[in-house]
XYZ file of C-alpha atoms in Angstrom:
662
model
C 153.482 123.659 77.769
C 153.947 126.794 75.738
C 154.410 129.793 78.038
C 152.527 131.953 75.545
C 149.533 129.622 75.835
C 149.635 129.796 79.631
C 148.943 133.508 79.452
C 146.027 133.269 76.993
C 142.378 132.913 77.967
C 139.732 131.391 75.730
C 136.063 131.860 76.621
C 133.445 129.364 75.494
C 129.846 130.546 75.771
C 126.424 128.938 75.643
C 123.763 131.663 75.262
C 120.392 131.565 77.032
C 118.081 129.144 75.269
C 114.710 128.738 76.949
C 112.369 131.253 78.522
C 110.764 128.604 80.740
C 112.886 127.253 83.565
C 110.941 124.008 83.283
C 112.236 123.215 79.779
C 114.573 120.212 79.209
C 118.122 120.951 80.365
C 121.469 119.273 79.665
C 125.176 119.877 80.120
C 126.887 121.857 77.308
C 128.766 118.734 76.299
C 130.082 120.204 73.041
C 131.853 123.008 74.894
C 133.373 120.528 77.345
C 134.752 118.542 74.403
C 136.230 121.690 72.808
C 137.709 122.857 76.120
C 139.639 119.657 76.846
C 142.276 119.812 74.052
C 142.627 123.582 74.518
C 143.428 123.152 78.173
C 145.709 120.207 77.435
C 147.682 122.610 75.225
C 148.100 124.986 78.134
C 145.417 127.598 77.434
C 143.281 129.007 80.213
C 139.710 128.053 79.361
C 136.507 129.323 80.920
C 132.994 128.177 80.128
C 130.161 130.636 80.673
C 126.837 128.864 80.391
C 123.956 131.327 80.547
C 121.344 128.603 80.242
C 122.649 127.079 83.481
C 123.050 130.441 85.230
C 119.475 131.355 84.331
C 118.092 127.982 85.480
C 120.030 128.152 88.734
C 118.806 131.677 89.509
C 122.344 133.059 89.277
C 121.625 135.311 86.306
C 118.551 137.400 85.608
C 117.246 137.483 82.061
C 116.477 141.199 81.803
C 115.057 141.950 78.328
C 116.276 145.546 78.368
C 119.879 144.685 79.349
C 120.341 141.079 78.317
C 123.063 141.867 75.760
C 125.232 143.837 78.179
C 124.610 141.251 80.906
C 125.838 138.469 78.612
C 128.855 140.212 77.119
C 130.421 142.020 80.094
C 131.372 138.840 82.032
C 132.683 137.237 78.833
C 135.013 140.164 78.151
C 136.098 140.424 81.774
C 139.006 137.997 81.357
C 140.218 139.698 78.132
C 139.978 136.475 76.067
C 141.903 136.031 72.849
C 139.077 133.944 71.365
C 135.390 133.703 72.214
C 133.602 130.578 71.034
C 129.808 130.691 70.725
C 127.866 127.457 70.418
C 124.696 127.804 68.379
C 121.536 125.806 67.866
C 119.176 126.618 65.019
C 117.016 128.245 67.721
C 119.815 130.370 69.183
C 121.678 131.411 66.027
C 120.182 134.962 65.867
C 120.956 135.464 69.567
C 124.557 134.398 68.909
C 124.812 136.939 66.077
C 123.632 139.765 68.326
C 126.102 138.665 71.003
C 128.925 138.500 68.456
C 128.161 141.988 67.149
C 128.207 143.430 70.659
C 131.406 141.613 71.608
C 133.272 142.872 68.561
C 131.928 146.380 69.071
C 133.208 146.386 72.648
C 136.470 144.545 71.899
C 137.411 144.913 68.194
C 140.543 142.796 68.589
C 138.791 139.688 69.886
C 138.260 136.722 67.563
C 134.722 135.327 67.582
C 134.167 131.745 66.438
C 130.726 130.201 65.964
C 130.097 126.493 65.855
C 127.619 123.849 66.826
C 124.710 122.201 65.011
C 122.991 125.545 64.387
C 125.589 126.805 61.920
C 125.524 123.891 59.498
C 123.831 124.895 56.271
C 124.393 128.615 56.893
C 127.609 128.914 54.868
C 128.625 131.174 53.276
C 125.692 133.501 54.015
C 126.369 133.720 57.737
C 129.820 135.168 57.109
C 128.867 137.468 54.238
C 125.870 138.934 56.041
C 127.402 139.295 59.491
C 131.167 139.891 59.261
C 130.712 142.299 62.175
C 129.548 139.402 64.383
C 131.764 136.428 63.528
C 135.335 135.913 62.336
C 135.297 132.147 61.818
C 132.567 129.569 61.394
C 133.400 125.995 62.333
C 132.093 123.858 59.477
C 132.412 120.510 61.238
C 134.128 118.931 64.218
C 135.779 121.619 66.316
C 138.172 119.918 68.741
C 141.252 119.955 66.484
C 140.692 123.023 64.306
C 139.795 125.230 67.283
C 142.988 124.252 69.085
C 145.040 124.923 65.948
C 143.435 128.354 65.602
C 144.215 129.178 69.229
C 147.876 128.223 68.824
C 148.380 130.257 65.697
C 146.584 133.346 66.987
C 148.567 133.132 70.221
C 151.741 132.982 68.116
C 150.825 136.283 66.497
C 149.237 135.303 63.184
C 146.528 137.774 62.283
C 144.078 135.656 60.252
C 145.407 132.106 59.836
C 143.835 129.771 57.300
C 142.819 126.488 58.928
C 140.923 123.537 57.501
C 137.469 123.307 59.033
C 137.169 127.065 59.692
C 135.617 129.364 57.114
C 136.322 133.091 57.236
C 136.145 136.291 55.145
C 139.192 137.788 53.435
C 138.837 141.014 51.442
C 135.101 140.590 51.190
C 135.242 136.968 50.001
C 134.540 133.832 51.984
C 137.543 131.533 52.226
C 136.775 127.840 52.637
C 139.966 125.858 53.324
C 138.020 122.590 53.199
C 137.031 120.183 55.952
C 139.411 119.276 58.717
C 140.205 115.612 59.040
C 138.152 113.893 61.718
C 139.828 113.232 65.034
C 140.487 109.789 66.410
C 137.909 109.896 69.194
C 139.905 107.567 71.421
C 142.904 109.899 71.291
C 141.008 113.019 72.359
C 141.220 114.000 76.014
C 138.197 113.391 78.198
C 135.696 116.302 78.195
C 136.709 118.957 80.757
C 133.985 118.104 83.263
C 135.796 119.853 86.094
C 135.242 123.247 84.444
C 131.589 123.080 85.470
C 129.788 122.424 88.773
C 128.608 119.007 87.616
C 126.687 118.183 90.787
C 124.689 121.401 90.488
C 123.943 120.620 86.837
C 122.637 117.184 87.786
C 120.282 118.762 90.300
C 118.765 120.867 87.521
C 118.994 118.327 84.701
C 115.818 117.004 83.169
C 115.939 114.184 82.522
C 118.213 113.383 85.472
C 120.676 111.423 83.443
C 124.295 112.098 82.548
C 125.066 112.480 78.855
C 128.294 110.983 77.516
C 129.608 111.874 74.078
C 130.004 108.408 72.564
C 130.497 109.352 68.933
C 128.810 110.834 65.905
C 127.626 110.216 62.397
C 124.966 108.270 60.562
C 125.110 106.541 57.184
C 121.478 107.221 56.254
C 120.143 110.187 54.269
C 116.834 111.207 55.873
C 115.717 114.386 54.121
C 114.716 116.269 57.277
C 118.108 115.710 58.927
C 121.583 117.214 58.467
C 123.518 114.691 60.555
C 124.792 112.526 57.729
C 125.723 115.624 55.696
C 127.490 117.236 58.663
C 129.586 114.121 59.293
C 130.025 113.136 55.616
C 128.074 109.918 56.264
C 130.854 108.601 58.473
C 130.041 106.618 61.604
C 132.508 107.039 64.464
C 132.387 105.875 68.061
C 134.680 105.758 71.037
C 135.872 102.291 71.870
C 134.053 100.582 74.741
C 137.301 100.634 76.742
C 137.549 104.430 76.489
C 133.888 104.851 77.358
C 134.294 102.626 80.404
C 137.219 104.741 81.650
C 135.055 107.848 81.309
C 132.236 106.222 83.268
C 134.679 105.215 85.985
C 135.935 108.802 86.225
C 132.424 110.222 86.542
C 131.465 107.618 89.127
C 134.592 108.264 91.179
C 134.237 112.054 91.138
C 130.459 112.543 91.094
C 128.892 109.205 92.020
C 127.048 108.891 88.694
C 125.847 105.398 87.794
C 123.292 106.044 85.047
C 124.314 107.464 81.663
C 123.041 108.228 78.193
C 125.457 107.604 75.338
C 125.030 110.557 73.000
C 125.402 109.326 69.448
C 123.421 110.136 66.316
C 122.791 106.432 65.704
C 124.510 104.175 68.232
C 123.476 100.939 66.492
C 124.349 102.080 62.962
C 127.138 99.496 62.603
C 126.310 95.975 63.854
C 129.996 95.087 64.235
C 130.622 97.994 66.609
C 127.445 97.275 68.572
C 128.459 93.631 69.006
C 131.959 94.600 70.164
C 130.564 97.150 72.584
C 127.977 94.753 74.036
C 130.541 91.959 74.405
C 132.911 94.240 76.286
C 130.257 95.685 78.582
C 128.776 92.248 79.294
C 132.213 91.168 80.479
C 133.279 94.337 82.332
C 130.232 96.396 83.341
C 129.308 95.560 86.921
C 127.956 98.950 88.003
C 126.506 101.194 85.307
C 123.197 101.593 83.514
C 123.201 103.227 80.109
C 120.863 104.288 77.330
C 121.347 105.136 73.648
C 119.561 106.197 70.451
C 118.835 103.724 67.653
C 116.833 103.435 64.446
C 113.927 100.970 64.644
C 115.361 98.986 61.743
C 118.874 98.752 63.231
C 118.257 96.486 66.244
C 116.858 92.986 66.532
C 115.234 91.310 69.516
C 118.418 89.347 70.191
C 120.503 92.535 70.128
C 118.116 94.288 72.527
C 118.306 91.366 74.953
C 122.102 91.398 74.810
C 122.163 95.184 75.255
C 120.076 94.801 78.399
C 122.477 92.192 79.771
C 125.274 94.687 79.123
C 123.570 97.308 81.308
C 121.227 99.060 78.866
C 118.137 100.344 80.668
C 116.553 102.491 77.937
C 116.667 103.015 74.176
C 115.438 106.036 72.259
C 114.029 105.502 68.785
C 113.097 108.032 66.124
C 109.944 106.557 64.576
C 109.392 109.785 62.564
C 106.070 108.869 60.923
C 103.387 106.217 60.881
C 102.518 106.919 57.263
C 104.285 104.855 54.566
C 103.832 107.744 52.142
C 105.500 110.276 54.445
C 108.248 107.814 55.412
C 109.113 107.395 51.752
C 109.152 111.182 51.305
C 111.530 111.371 54.272
C 113.698 108.590 52.769
C 113.394 106.887 56.134
C 111.772 103.437 55.749
C 109.242 101.855 53.377
C 106.659 101.498 56.167
C 106.145 101.808 59.919
C 106.247 98.033 60.353
C 109.793 98.178 61.744
C 108.658 100.677 64.396
C 105.835 98.402 65.540
C 108.268 95.476 65.604
C 110.626 97.607 67.677
C 107.886 98.215 70.274
C 107.140 94.507 70.485
C 110.820 93.601 70.719
C 111.419 96.062 73.550
C 108.500 94.553 75.440
C 109.808 91.043 74.831
C 113.286 92.092 75.991
C 111.734 93.887 78.999
C 113.693 96.967 77.982
C 112.357 100.487 78.501
C 112.124 102.653 75.406
C 111.188 106.144 74.227
C 110.100 107.391 70.825
C 109.757 110.601 68.849
C 107.495 111.072 65.846
C 107.480 114.053 63.482
C 104.246 115.721 62.436
C 103.773 118.641 60.054
C 105.798 117.205 57.167
C 105.033 118.786 53.781
C 101.954 117.297 52.072
C 100.901 115.457 55.232
C 97.233 114.572 54.730
C 94.699 113.905 57.493
C 95.073 110.164 56.862
C 98.869 110.456 57.129
C 98.472 112.315 60.409
C 96.083 109.687 61.781
C 98.588 106.936 60.955
C 101.262 108.845 62.865
C 98.939 109.350 65.830
C 98.186 105.631 65.908
C 101.929 104.966 65.959
C 102.462 107.462 68.796
C 99.645 106.063 70.933
C 100.701 102.504 70.113
C 104.153 103.234 71.524
C 102.496 104.558 74.686
C 100.188 101.535 74.875
C 103.254 99.300 74.584
C 104.752 101.017 77.630
C 106.978 103.698 76.130
C 108.355 105.919 78.867
C 107.927 108.882 76.533
C 106.020 108.695 73.278
C 106.879 112.200 72.197
C 106.086 114.223 69.109
C 107.698 117.190 67.391
C 106.692 119.509 64.587
C 109.049 119.381 61.633
C 111.703 122.063 62.033
C 113.213 122.921 58.628
C 116.882 123.011 59.554
C 119.302 125.104 57.470
C 120.912 122.858 54.891
C 118.464 119.973 55.235
C 117.221 118.624 51.881
C 113.575 119.129 52.851
C 114.305 122.800 53.586
C 115.891 123.260 50.179
C 113.051 121.391 48.451
C 110.369 123.613 49.998
C 112.227 126.918 50.401
C 109.354 128.726 48.717
C 106.836 127.537 51.328
C 108.511 128.773 54.521
C 106.189 130.616 56.914
C 107.594 132.598 59.844
C 106.693 131.306 63.318
C 106.350 133.822 66.122
C 109.067 133.190 68.707
C 106.728 133.221 71.709
C 105.017 130.065 70.396
C 108.166 127.930 70.590
C 109.409 128.871 74.077
C 112.909 129.883 72.972
C 114.517 133.071 74.273
C 114.550 135.412 71.291
C 115.317 139.089 71.957
C 113.191 141.661 70.155
C 116.175 142.771 68.068
C 116.497 139.255 66.621
C 113.107 139.209 64.877
C 114.196 141.532 62.024
C 117.257 139.347 61.448
C 115.171 136.204 61.237
C 112.593 137.714 58.910
C 115.244 139.152 56.595
C 116.900 135.792 55.840
C 114.492 132.804 55.867
C 117.088 130.391 54.477
C 119.647 131.316 57.104
C 117.143 131.164 59.978
C 114.842 128.485 58.633
C 114.625 126.972 62.126
C 112.150 129.769 62.909
C 109.940 128.854 59.981
C 107.388 126.189 59.136
C 106.919 124.515 55.762
C 103.270 125.161 54.893
C 102.572 122.907 51.940
C 99.608 120.538 51.837
C 99.453 120.229 55.639
C 97.815 121.968 58.590
C 98.776 125.426 59.787
C 101.475 125.618 62.451
C 99.179 126.852 65.245
C 97.006 123.738 64.984
C 100.054 121.483 65.069
C 101.344 123.366 68.102
C 98.114 122.754 70.021
C 98.106 119.162 68.824
C 101.546 118.556 70.345
C 100.229 119.568 73.772
C 97.181 117.302 73.379
C 99.320 114.351 72.342
C 101.718 114.803 75.249
C 98.768 115.012 77.609
C 96.653 112.116 76.358
C 99.541 109.672 75.949
C 100.063 110.073 79.708
C 96.506 110.627 80.928
C 93.312 108.771 79.886
C 95.411 106.614 77.561
C 93.178 103.588 78.171
C 90.103 105.577 77.134
C 91.700 106.866 73.936
C 93.132 103.462 73.061
C 89.812 101.670 73.540
C 87.954 104.195 71.389
C 90.560 103.814 68.650
C 91.128 100.061 68.613
C 87.659 98.763 69.470
C 85.220 101.525 68.490
C 87.162 102.699 65.404
C 87.060 106.337 66.521
C 89.945 108.222 64.907
C 92.430 109.704 67.350
C 92.670 112.869 65.275
C 88.892 113.352 65.612
C 89.133 113.082 69.400
C 92.054 115.490 69.629
C 90.477 117.909 67.185
C 87.357 117.961 69.325
C 89.418 119.440 72.181
C 91.467 121.671 69.900
C 90.041 124.879 71.308
C 91.043 127.281 74.005
C 90.730 124.756 76.821
C 93.662 124.843 79.195
C 95.578 121.629 79.767
C 94.008 121.146 83.188
C 90.534 121.273 81.574
C 91.110 118.602 78.945
C 89.587 115.856 81.098
C 86.216 117.623 81.068
C 86.468 117.965 77.298
C 87.191 114.249 76.908
C 84.245 113.340 79.137
C 81.989 115.459 76.937
C 83.318 113.672 73.851
C 82.814 110.186 75.315
C 79.231 111.037 76.263
C 78.475 112.401 72.795
C 79.832 109.463 70.786
C 77.390 107.294 68.872
C 78.365 103.907 70.317
C 76.473 100.649 70.592
C 75.222 100.047 74.168
C 77.874 97.452 75.016
C 80.725 99.654 73.821
C 79.266 102.666 75.639
C 79.199 100.805 78.969
C 82.807 99.749 78.528
C 84.017 103.172 77.326
C 82.345 104.981 80.216
C 83.750 102.431 82.696
C 87.270 102.908 81.358
C 86.835 106.659 81.562
C 85.720 106.392 85.218
C 88.711 104.164 85.967
C 91.115 106.642 84.333
C 89.398 109.534 86.130
C 89.843 107.902 89.535
C 93.505 107.315 88.804
C 93.937 110.943 87.735
C 92.205 112.255 90.849
C 94.549 110.296 93.084
C 97.722 111.079 91.133
C 96.850 114.814 91.224
C 99.615 115.739 88.773
C 100.589 119.260 87.733
C 99.835 118.460 84.098
C 100.699 121.911 82.773
C 104.335 121.653 83.869
C 104.436 118.017 82.772
C 103.418 118.885 79.204
C 106.018 121.689 79.147
C 108.771 119.202 79.943
C 107.969 115.542 79.509
C 111.449 114.576 80.727
C 110.996 116.053 84.189
C 109.535 113.899 86.932
C 105.808 114.732 87.209
C 105.023 117.061 90.105
C 102.254 115.932 92.435
C 100.111 118.844 93.546
C 99.527 119.345 97.248
C 96.306 118.010 98.732
C 93.747 116.078 96.769
C 92.355 112.616 97.405
C 94.896 110.005 98.426
C 92.594 107.118 97.456
C 89.467 106.348 95.469
C 87.230 103.275 95.438
C 85.130 102.652 92.327
C 82.614 99.955 91.433
C 82.459 99.200 87.718
C 80.478 96.771 85.558
C 83.690 96.028 83.665
C 86.935 94.307 84.670
C 89.199 97.033 83.314
C 92.350 95.292 84.503
C 91.459 92.233 82.430
C 90.593 94.323 79.393
C 94.049 95.891 79.543
C 95.983 92.837 80.723
C 97.845 93.265 77.447
C 97.628 97.008 76.906
C 98.207 96.703 73.144
C 95.868 93.809 72.358
C 92.581 94.527 74.106
C 90.721 91.558 75.549
C 87.424 90.434 74.061
C 84.725 92.806 75.272
C 82.316 90.061 76.323
C 84.917 88.480 78.598
C 85.258 91.591 80.756
C 81.611 92.282 81.667
C 82.258 91.428 85.309
C 81.347 93.619 88.271
C 84.652 94.839 89.665
C 85.815 97.022 92.530
C 89.082 98.960 92.480
C 90.945 100.706 95.244
C 93.305 103.240 93.669
C 95.716 105.034 95.981
C 98.743 107.273 95.770
C 102.078 105.497 95.978
C 105.210 106.598 97.804
C 106.740 108.006 94.617
C 103.681 110.115 93.830
C 102.305 107.705 91.229
C 99.234 105.531 91.647
C 98.799 101.941 92.724
C 95.695 99.893 91.984
C 94.171 97.053 94.026
C 91.501 94.842 92.475
C 89.289 93.951 95.439
C 87.564 90.623 95.799
C 84.094 90.841 97.348
C 85.284 90.017 100.880
C 88.061 92.638 100.557
C 85.570 95.218 99.268
C 83.284 94.635 102.273
C 86.238 94.759 104.687
C 87.422 98.042 103.186
C 83.986 99.625 103.535
C 83.748 98.640 107.183
C 87.206 100.012 107.977
C 86.549 103.192 105.987
C 83.309 103.707 107.956
C 85.282 103.457 111.191
C 83.796 100.165 112.389
C 85.608 98.087 115.008
C 88.680 96.555 113.407
C 88.521 93.260 115.309
C 84.837 92.811 114.478
C 85.388 93.677 110.795
C 88.325 91.280 110.569
C 86.284 88.497 112.180
C 83.480 88.939 109.665
C 85.983 88.863 106.799
C 87.533 85.655 108.140
C 84.127 84.017 108.384
C 83.230 84.984 104.814
C 86.569 83.811 103.467
C 86.340 80.520 105.359
C 82.898 79.912 103.872
C 84.160 80.582 100.371
C 87.280 78.455 100.762
C 86.772 75.669 103.325
C 89.871 73.930 101.986
C 92.157 76.714 103.337
C 93.453 76.382 106.882
C 92.299 78.864 109.536
C 95.840 80.107 110.138
C 96.209 81.010 106.469
C 92.865 82.824 106.463
C 93.804 84.783 109.576
C 97.139 85.761 108.040
C 95.494 86.877 104.777
C 92.901 88.992 106.576
C 95.430 90.489 109.010
C 97.778 91.566 106.193
C 94.827 93.047 104.279
C 93.681 94.998 107.353
C 97.191 96.400 107.829
C 97.338 97.384 104.167
C 93.932 99.109 104.250
C 94.691 100.913 107.497
C 97.917 102.243 106.036
C 96.094 103.603 102.994
C 93.360 105.188 105.137
C 96.008 106.804 107.338
C 97.756 108.278 104.296
C 100.758 106.021 104.574
C 101.769 105.184 101.008
C 101.869 101.405 101.247
C 100.793 98.488 99.160
C 101.696 97.053 95.806
C 99.800 97.241 92.568
C 97.543 94.223 92.015
C 95.868 92.964 88.879
């Protein structure tokens, strides 16, 4: 190692991101990847992650002193270089931090990188030379290390491929740095962070692994393919397996998410990866992100055999017209096929759909809502939605630059200091992530409320919404618009009940709709979920509120469990007009379990709930059951009744027992 390097400190910083401590939270994986080659070269590297410190309660976000509180610890080790990682949402905060750092320590070199800087060249450098010395225009592992070596050797302003800078008032662009061989890079410097503490705070509780980058497609809302020059790169399965083994040995992690822009982009790589993991993976579960048109049913089945437990899919829109405008797919058919294939492969999946695209009509929006709720009806773990964010450098941002409307920071939940607002408003192109494209679509505030409604109703009262849509032909957008007022999230159930009662339905459909609503309501009452926090962060495990009913029994004129035996394809209405009794109770994990009670079980439950003598109640149940089924032996009847009594007594006592029955 170079002795000069041993005496040099490099500080890598992630600024505060979210105001809410309940927002999704992940490791700063990019900084860990940058730190590894620096440390391998002998530099002292420290990572200061203010998002983690804030979440962990180790750092107080004081609006009046936030800048000093961020910068003083960073400068404490007298670093030669300070690297700031930026998202589109945190870019103005990074500029303010850079200005303060260079004011306090004029000799320090500030480098900005990350996904938030792409598309900001050369304006970022020309506008804010007092905040940043270099901007990393691509992959940072190699060019950052080269910069550190040359600055440590005494060069004042070295010219390095991949790093743009200003010389004599002009931006110098030395061109892109060649991409690294991912297998030759050192493993991310996990030991620089308290990984176990991060996992305690992480939501979702899953460990992200940098598996590769790049995508060969050209979706107009995305900058990924432009950032990576349409190259697809991935670590070999052997290298990934070694990384998993390291993380298991040191931290006991068994479940991972392979971070890659499009893991299934190249069928040859996917086949090689699956073959290797089928042969060698005996311990780990993993997830990845795919396009709906990149994976077949056979591939999904093989991925599951190789340890895959979940796939994320960007569906993006349900409207063929909007999909074509996005340059995504000709129709949503591939997304619907993807849902069906995941069900057939018994593989969990998640989706994300974009709303608010330019020129999105009400019909386009309804098609996207049907896609979102279809994913949920097919069993998607998260059928999420996002409002189009016009990223700097994205083709859609350039196409509609004249239609950008500023979005107030407090509506998006990101930490934005007061001093950042003038920066953002002065340069819409540079800070387009804080704007909304208002062209032929709804206003941003209505989309923002709609996101909350979608996240709520895809998790609560889904059966009611799905029945109204698929059987009664009630548009989802009309239902959600009807609750698009000032109602708080916790009040949405009352709004939906009002809507169901006011609908002009034929008598048969009304009976079924009201029965489904009562079924959903009983389930909600027992689950007793903190829905406000759930909507804030759909990746966090739902919090069950204290108290509330632990069970509900409902008598319905409809066999709801038969109607939704296949949650996507509803059963024929006439076949479900059967008087049915359901016992819904809270499970051990906080969720709900449902028992469909046969008449003798319903009568037994009522006697036990009323406190009648257990032996007498059991004897009556045995007599009834024997009369109904004389072909069954007495010993079998006694066993069935005894196990049912034990189950019911456990539920009445608040012991979370029993399995879901249909």
